[in-house]
Amino acid sequence: MDTTKFDLVVIGGGPAGLSGALAAGAFGKKVALIEQEQLVGGAGINTGTLPSKTLRESALMISGARARKLLGIQVALKPKAKLAEFTHHAGQVSAAERARMELRIKETKVTRFCGRGTFKDAHTISISESAGKVSTVSGDVILIATGSSPVRPPEFPFEHPHVHDSDEILKISELPTSLAVVGAGVIGAEYASTFAALGVEVHLIDGRDTLLPFLDTDVSQAISKGMQSLGVRFHWRERVEKCEGLDSHTVLTLTSGQKVKAADILVAAGRSSNTEHLNLAAAGLVAGKRGLLSVDSSYRTNVAHIYAVGDVIGFPALAATGMEQARVAACHAFQLLNKETSSILPTGIYTIPEASMAGQTEAALREAKVDFIVGLAPYANNPRGRIIGDDGGFLKLVFNRSDMKLLGVHAVGEQATELVHIGLIALHCGGDAQLFSRVCFNYPTLGELYKYAAYDAMLQKHALESAEQRN
């Protein structure tokens, strides 16, 4: 069997794999992209990131949530609505992004293979295609970007038509009257918010006692409050001991003995890396817990020419971070652009309300015994915030008290995932409170919140220093 040689072989055609392949291809490298599905894009474009975020926007629009807030208009959803009525736009968005990726693949002359790739040795990949054909390719550099799949705990009967994992939930035909979401991580919280906005009775069950505890405490509490206002019912410190799938509904028995009845169940119990079929041992690689691969700061594994990015290396396992990791890996492998790993990565949470952060939280700084000042600017005090009808959002900036350098930025509310980028750039540039004081922001914009959050922190520092001088 002939083996075709490439500069780079990428295993996995999701957002991370595509980014790595296209980055190398743009610089004239001969690249092979192996994806077992007919459609490129992985969960990020096809079943997860883009579809779920688009559904969220559709839910806010079609359900009338924004109209009620801004104009006092009541919008009633028709009974037994089909989920397809809400996912039409999501399908269009995903299709457009796939088309864009396919065009970029052609423009950069990346060779695409449709099949499952497995290592024959550290440089050689065997590709099993659906029709039974087997191809073999080799690469000077290998990039593993096979993504992850939802974990399916054995206590849930996933063969039941009303029990779903996060890759299946958008395929259900009818909008359920009630939904129990098991797992209050990012995926569970986002879907719980979206379905609640569509008028579905939602129960969110988790063994912890705090929503998204890695976020700033004030942000986490604001999201919880917003979700409760949508009607989400939280069941904290609870685990599912038994799941009974009946004809028209399901019943969950919790550790407390409480029973939760719902038309459908979404199990969001985390994800496991898709590495089990790669035959890693043939390449000298060993996967850890949940199939995770260990890498260095350039995303290189213990085998020098093999890199791994995205969900296969674990936290933060976001589409944005995986894409950036892949670009760094490709540039490092071929010595392009002198691109380095970013030490500050943003986190975007598409709950309702949405939230985002970059840098340090108050809790982390307290633990590190760093003296800091917090500046707060509520959306309710900002004209753009009032225009969009968001009176619960806020921007929170955390500064080092000694030199007022920005250490962390936290936002919750409409457009929080966009708003955070101003602070992200400032963090990378070593910006301080004076930077936001000097800059002139458009009016009315949410960006102006940065100026007033900085003013708030500067006034607090002045007050503290004046009090210390008096004492």
Tab-separated table of C-alpha atoms in Angstrom, residues 182 210 230 300 339 356 371 390 394 414 420:
chain	number	residue	atom	x	y	z
A	182	VAL	CA	-28.254	16.679	35.006
A	210	THR	CA	-22.616	26.730	43.490
A	230	LEU	CA	-36.438	32.529	33.838
A	300	ARG	CA	3.845	19.191	21.968
A	339	LYS	CA	3.770	32.862	17.599
A	356	SER	CA	-17.235	36.324	30.378
A	371	ASP	CA	-3.620	43.459	47.662
A	390	ASP	CA	-30.383	45.115	30.864
A	394	PHE	CA	-22.232	44.795	35.320
A	414	GLU	CA	-25.952	41.337	27.278
A	420	VAL	CA	-14.566	41.386	27.845
